[in-house]
PDB file of C-alpha atoms in Angstrom:
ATOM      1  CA  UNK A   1      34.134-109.707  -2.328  1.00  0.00           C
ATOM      2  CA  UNK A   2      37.706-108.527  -2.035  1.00  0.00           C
ATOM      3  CA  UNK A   3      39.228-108.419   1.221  1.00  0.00           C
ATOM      4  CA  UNK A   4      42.630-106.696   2.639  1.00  0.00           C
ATOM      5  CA  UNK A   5      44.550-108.894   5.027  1.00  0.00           C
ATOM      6  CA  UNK A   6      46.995-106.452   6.951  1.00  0.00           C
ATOM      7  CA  UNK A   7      49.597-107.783   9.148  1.00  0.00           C
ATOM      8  CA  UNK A   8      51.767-105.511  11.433  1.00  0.00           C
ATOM      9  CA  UNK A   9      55.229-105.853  12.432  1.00  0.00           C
ATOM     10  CA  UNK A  10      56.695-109.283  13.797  1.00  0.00           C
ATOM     11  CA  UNK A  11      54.186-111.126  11.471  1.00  0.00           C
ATOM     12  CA  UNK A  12      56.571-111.936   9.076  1.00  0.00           C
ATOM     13  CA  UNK A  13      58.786-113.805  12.420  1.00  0.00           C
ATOM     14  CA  UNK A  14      56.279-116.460  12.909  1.00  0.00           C
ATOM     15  CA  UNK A  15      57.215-119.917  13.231  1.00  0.00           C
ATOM     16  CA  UNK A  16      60.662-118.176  14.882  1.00  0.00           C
ATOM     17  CA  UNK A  17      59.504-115.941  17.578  1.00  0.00           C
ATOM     18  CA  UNK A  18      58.070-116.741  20.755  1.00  0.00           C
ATOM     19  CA  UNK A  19      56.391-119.632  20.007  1.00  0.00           C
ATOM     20  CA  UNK A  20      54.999-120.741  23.073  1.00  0.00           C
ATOM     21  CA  UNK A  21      52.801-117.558  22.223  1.00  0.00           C
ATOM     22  CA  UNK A  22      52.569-117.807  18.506  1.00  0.00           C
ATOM     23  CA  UNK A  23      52.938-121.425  17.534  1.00  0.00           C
ATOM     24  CA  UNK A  24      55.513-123.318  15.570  1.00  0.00           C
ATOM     25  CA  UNK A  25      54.156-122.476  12.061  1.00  0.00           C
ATOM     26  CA  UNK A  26      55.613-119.543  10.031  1.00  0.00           C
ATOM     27  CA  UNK A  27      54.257-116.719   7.591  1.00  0.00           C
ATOM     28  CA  UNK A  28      53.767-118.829   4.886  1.00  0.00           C
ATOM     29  CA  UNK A  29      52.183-121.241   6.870  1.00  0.00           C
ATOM     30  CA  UNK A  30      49.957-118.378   7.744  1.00  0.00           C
ATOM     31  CA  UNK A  31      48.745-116.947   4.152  1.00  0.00           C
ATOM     32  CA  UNK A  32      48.206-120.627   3.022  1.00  0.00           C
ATOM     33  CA  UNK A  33      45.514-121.050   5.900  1.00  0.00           C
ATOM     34  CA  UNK A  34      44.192-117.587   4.672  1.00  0.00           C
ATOM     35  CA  UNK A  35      44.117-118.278   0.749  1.00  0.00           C
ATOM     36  CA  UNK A  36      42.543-121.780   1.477  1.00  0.00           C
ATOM     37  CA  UNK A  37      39.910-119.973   4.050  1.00  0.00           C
ATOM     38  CA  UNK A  38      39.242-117.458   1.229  1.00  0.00           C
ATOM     39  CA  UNK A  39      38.729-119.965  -1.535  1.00  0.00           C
ATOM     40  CA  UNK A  40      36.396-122.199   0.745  1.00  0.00           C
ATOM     41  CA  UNK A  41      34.394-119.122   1.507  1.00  0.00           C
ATOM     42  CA  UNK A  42      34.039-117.584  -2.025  1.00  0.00           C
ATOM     43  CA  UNK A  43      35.870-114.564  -1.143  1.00  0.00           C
ATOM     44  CA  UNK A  44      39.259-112.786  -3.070  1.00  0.00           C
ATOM     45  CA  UNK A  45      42.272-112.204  -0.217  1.00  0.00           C
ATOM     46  CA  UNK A  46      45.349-109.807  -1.363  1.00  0.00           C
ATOM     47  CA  UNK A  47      47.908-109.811   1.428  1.00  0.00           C
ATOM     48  CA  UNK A  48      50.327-106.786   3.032  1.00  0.00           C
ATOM     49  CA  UNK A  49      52.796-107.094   5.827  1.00  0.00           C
ATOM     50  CA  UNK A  50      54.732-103.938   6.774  1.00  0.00           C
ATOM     51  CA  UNK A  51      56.865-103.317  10.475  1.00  0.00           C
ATOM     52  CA  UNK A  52      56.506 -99.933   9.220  1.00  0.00           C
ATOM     53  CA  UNK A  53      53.578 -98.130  10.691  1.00  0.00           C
ATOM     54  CA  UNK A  54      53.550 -95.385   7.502  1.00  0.00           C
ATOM     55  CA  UNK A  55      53.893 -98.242   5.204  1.00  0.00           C
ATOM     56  CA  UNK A  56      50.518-100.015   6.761  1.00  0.00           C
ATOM     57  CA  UNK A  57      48.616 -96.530   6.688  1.00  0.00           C
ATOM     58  CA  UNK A  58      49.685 -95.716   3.404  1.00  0.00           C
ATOM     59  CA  UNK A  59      48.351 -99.181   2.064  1.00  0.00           C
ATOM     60  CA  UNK A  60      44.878 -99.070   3.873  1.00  0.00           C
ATOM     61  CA  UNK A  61      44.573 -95.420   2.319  1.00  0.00           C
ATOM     62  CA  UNK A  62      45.023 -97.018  -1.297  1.00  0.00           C
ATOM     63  CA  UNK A  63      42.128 -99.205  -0.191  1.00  0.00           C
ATOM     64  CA  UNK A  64      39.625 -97.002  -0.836  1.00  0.00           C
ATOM     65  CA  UNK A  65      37.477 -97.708  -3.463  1.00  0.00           C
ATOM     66  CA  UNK A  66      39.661-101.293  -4.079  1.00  0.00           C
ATOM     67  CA  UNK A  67      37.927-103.490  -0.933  1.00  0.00           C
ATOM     68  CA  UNK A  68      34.936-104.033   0.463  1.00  0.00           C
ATOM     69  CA  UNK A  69      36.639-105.417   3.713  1.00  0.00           C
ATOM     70  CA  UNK A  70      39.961-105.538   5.858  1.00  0.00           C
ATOM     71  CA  UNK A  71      41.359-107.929   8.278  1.00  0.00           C
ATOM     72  CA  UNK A  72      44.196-106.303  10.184  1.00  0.00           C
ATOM     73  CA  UNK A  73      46.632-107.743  12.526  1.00  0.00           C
ATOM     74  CA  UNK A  74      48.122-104.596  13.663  1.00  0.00           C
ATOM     75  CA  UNK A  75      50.608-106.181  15.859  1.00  0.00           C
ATOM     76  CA  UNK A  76      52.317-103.818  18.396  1.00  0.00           C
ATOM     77  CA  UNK A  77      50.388-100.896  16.781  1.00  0.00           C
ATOM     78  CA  UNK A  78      47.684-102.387  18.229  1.00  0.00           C
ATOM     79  CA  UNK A  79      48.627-100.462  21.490  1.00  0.00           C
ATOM     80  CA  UNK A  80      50.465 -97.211  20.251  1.00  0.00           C
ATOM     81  CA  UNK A  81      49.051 -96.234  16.655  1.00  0.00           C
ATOM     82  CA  UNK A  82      46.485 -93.427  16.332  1.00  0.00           C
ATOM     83  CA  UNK A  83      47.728 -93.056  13.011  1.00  0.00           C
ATOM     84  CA  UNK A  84      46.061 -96.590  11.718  1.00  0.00           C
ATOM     85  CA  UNK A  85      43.120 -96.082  13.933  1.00  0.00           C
ATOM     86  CA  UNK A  86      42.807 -92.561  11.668  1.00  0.00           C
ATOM     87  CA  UNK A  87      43.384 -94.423   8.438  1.00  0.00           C
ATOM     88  CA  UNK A  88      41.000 -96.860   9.420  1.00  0.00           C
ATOM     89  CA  UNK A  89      38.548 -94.162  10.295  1.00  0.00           C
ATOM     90  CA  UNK A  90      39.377 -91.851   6.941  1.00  0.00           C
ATOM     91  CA  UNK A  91      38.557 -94.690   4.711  1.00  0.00           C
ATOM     92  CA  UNK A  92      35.568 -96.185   6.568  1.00  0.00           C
ATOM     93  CA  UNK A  93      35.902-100.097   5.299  1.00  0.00           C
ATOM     94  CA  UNK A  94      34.831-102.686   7.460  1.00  0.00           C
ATOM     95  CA  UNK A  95      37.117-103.957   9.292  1.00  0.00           C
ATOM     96  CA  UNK A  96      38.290-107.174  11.861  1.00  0.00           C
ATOM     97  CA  UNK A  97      40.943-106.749  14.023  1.00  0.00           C
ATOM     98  CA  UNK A  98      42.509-110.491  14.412  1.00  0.00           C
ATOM     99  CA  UNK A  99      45.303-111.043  17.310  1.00  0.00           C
ATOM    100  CA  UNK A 100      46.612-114.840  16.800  1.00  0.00           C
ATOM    101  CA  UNK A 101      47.359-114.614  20.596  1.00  0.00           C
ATOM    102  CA  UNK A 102      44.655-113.739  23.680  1.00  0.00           C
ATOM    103  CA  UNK A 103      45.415-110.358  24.029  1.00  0.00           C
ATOM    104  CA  UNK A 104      43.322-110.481  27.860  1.00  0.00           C
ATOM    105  CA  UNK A 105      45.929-112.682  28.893  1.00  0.00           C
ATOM    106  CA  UNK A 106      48.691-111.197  28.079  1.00  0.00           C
ATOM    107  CA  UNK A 107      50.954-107.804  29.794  1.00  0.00           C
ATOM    108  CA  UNK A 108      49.334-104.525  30.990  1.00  0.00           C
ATOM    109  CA  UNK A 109      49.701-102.673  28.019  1.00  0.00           C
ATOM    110  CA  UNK A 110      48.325-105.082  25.560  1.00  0.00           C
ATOM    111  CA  UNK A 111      44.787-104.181  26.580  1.00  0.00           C
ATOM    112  CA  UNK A 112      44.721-101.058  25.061  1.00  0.00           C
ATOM    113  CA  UNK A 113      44.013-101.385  21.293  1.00  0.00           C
ATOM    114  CA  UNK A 114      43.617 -98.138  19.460  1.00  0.00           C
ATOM    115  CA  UNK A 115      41.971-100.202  16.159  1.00  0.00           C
ATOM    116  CA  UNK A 116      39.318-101.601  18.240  1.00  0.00           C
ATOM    117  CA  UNK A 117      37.844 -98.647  18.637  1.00  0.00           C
ATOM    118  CA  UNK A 118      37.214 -98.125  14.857  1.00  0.00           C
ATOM    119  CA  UNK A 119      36.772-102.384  14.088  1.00  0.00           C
ATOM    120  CA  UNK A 120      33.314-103.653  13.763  1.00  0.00           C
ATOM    121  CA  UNK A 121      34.879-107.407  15.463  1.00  0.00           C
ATOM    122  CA  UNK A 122      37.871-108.337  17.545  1.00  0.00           C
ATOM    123  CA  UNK A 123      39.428-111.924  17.469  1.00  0.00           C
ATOM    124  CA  UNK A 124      42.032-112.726  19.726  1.00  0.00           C
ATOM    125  CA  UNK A 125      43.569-115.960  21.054  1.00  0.00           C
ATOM    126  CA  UNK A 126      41.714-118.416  18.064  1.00  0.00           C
ATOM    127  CA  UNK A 127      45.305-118.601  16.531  1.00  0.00           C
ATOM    128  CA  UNK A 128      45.115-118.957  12.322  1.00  0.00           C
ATOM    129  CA  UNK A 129      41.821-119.624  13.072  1.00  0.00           C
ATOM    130  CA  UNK A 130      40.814-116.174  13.730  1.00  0.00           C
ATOM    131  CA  UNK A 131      41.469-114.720  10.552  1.00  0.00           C
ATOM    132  CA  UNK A 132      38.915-117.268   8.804  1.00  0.00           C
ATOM    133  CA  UNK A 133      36.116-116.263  11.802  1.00  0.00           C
ATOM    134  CA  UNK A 134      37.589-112.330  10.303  1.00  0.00           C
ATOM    135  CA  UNK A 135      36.605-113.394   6.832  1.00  0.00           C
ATOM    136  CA  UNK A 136      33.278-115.301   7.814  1.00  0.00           C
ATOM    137  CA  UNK A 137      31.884-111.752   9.589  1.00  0.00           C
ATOM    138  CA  UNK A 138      33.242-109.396   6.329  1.00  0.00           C
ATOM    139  CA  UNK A 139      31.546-111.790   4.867  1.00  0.00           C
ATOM    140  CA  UNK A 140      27.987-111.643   6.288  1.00  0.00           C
ATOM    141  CA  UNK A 141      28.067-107.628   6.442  1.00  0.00           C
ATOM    142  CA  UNK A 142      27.228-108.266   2.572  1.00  0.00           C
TER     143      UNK A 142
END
């Protein structure tokens, strides 16, 4: 099973930004726990981080066809981008939506998420651990 792992703008900061939110570990950090997850689990992980909304949609439209699953982290598109939600929609491929903070807790506008309402799963607030739970229910769809 191949799986897209999609993470929005900011990603990439990890380790640097807000940490009392995010944690202490960076990106890198990050895909490591993800390739390891993936390996454990018998699945194949390619990896795309973009702060440019057009860059993200343009990558999950070259999905099609190449994955039978995506995890995105949509970052602060999470709460403004129709755009990815359309993309999403367009190519039809299961997808998780993965927050590494709780979302519930968290300001006003940050309960609005646009790629829920295409996303079979949410995870929010598990940390890196969220992306393997993301992985674990692609996973079992098959």
């Amino acid at each position: 099973m191949k799986i897209l792992v999609i993470n929005g703008p900011n990603l990439n900061m990890l380790g640097v930004r807000e940490k009392n939110i995010y944690g202490d570990k960076d990106y890198k950090s990050l895909l490591s726990f993800i390739k390891k997850s993936a390996k454990e689990k018998g699945v194949s992980v390619k990896f795309f981080q973009s702060n440019f909304e057009g860059a993200i949609v343009t990558k999950i439209q070259k999905a099609l066809g190449k994955f039978e699953g995506i995890v995105i982290n949509p970052g602060a598109y999470t709460h403004t981008s129709v755009a990815i939600l359309d993309a999403l929609k367009a190519v039809n491929i299961p997808t998780v939506e993965v927050h590494i903070s709780d979302l519930s807790t968290r300001e006003d506008f940050r309960q609005i998420s646009y790629v829920r309402l295409f996303a079979f799963k949410t995870i929010a607030g598990k940390g890196f651990e969220g992306y393997a739970e993301a992985l674990d229910a692609l996973k079992n769809l098959y």
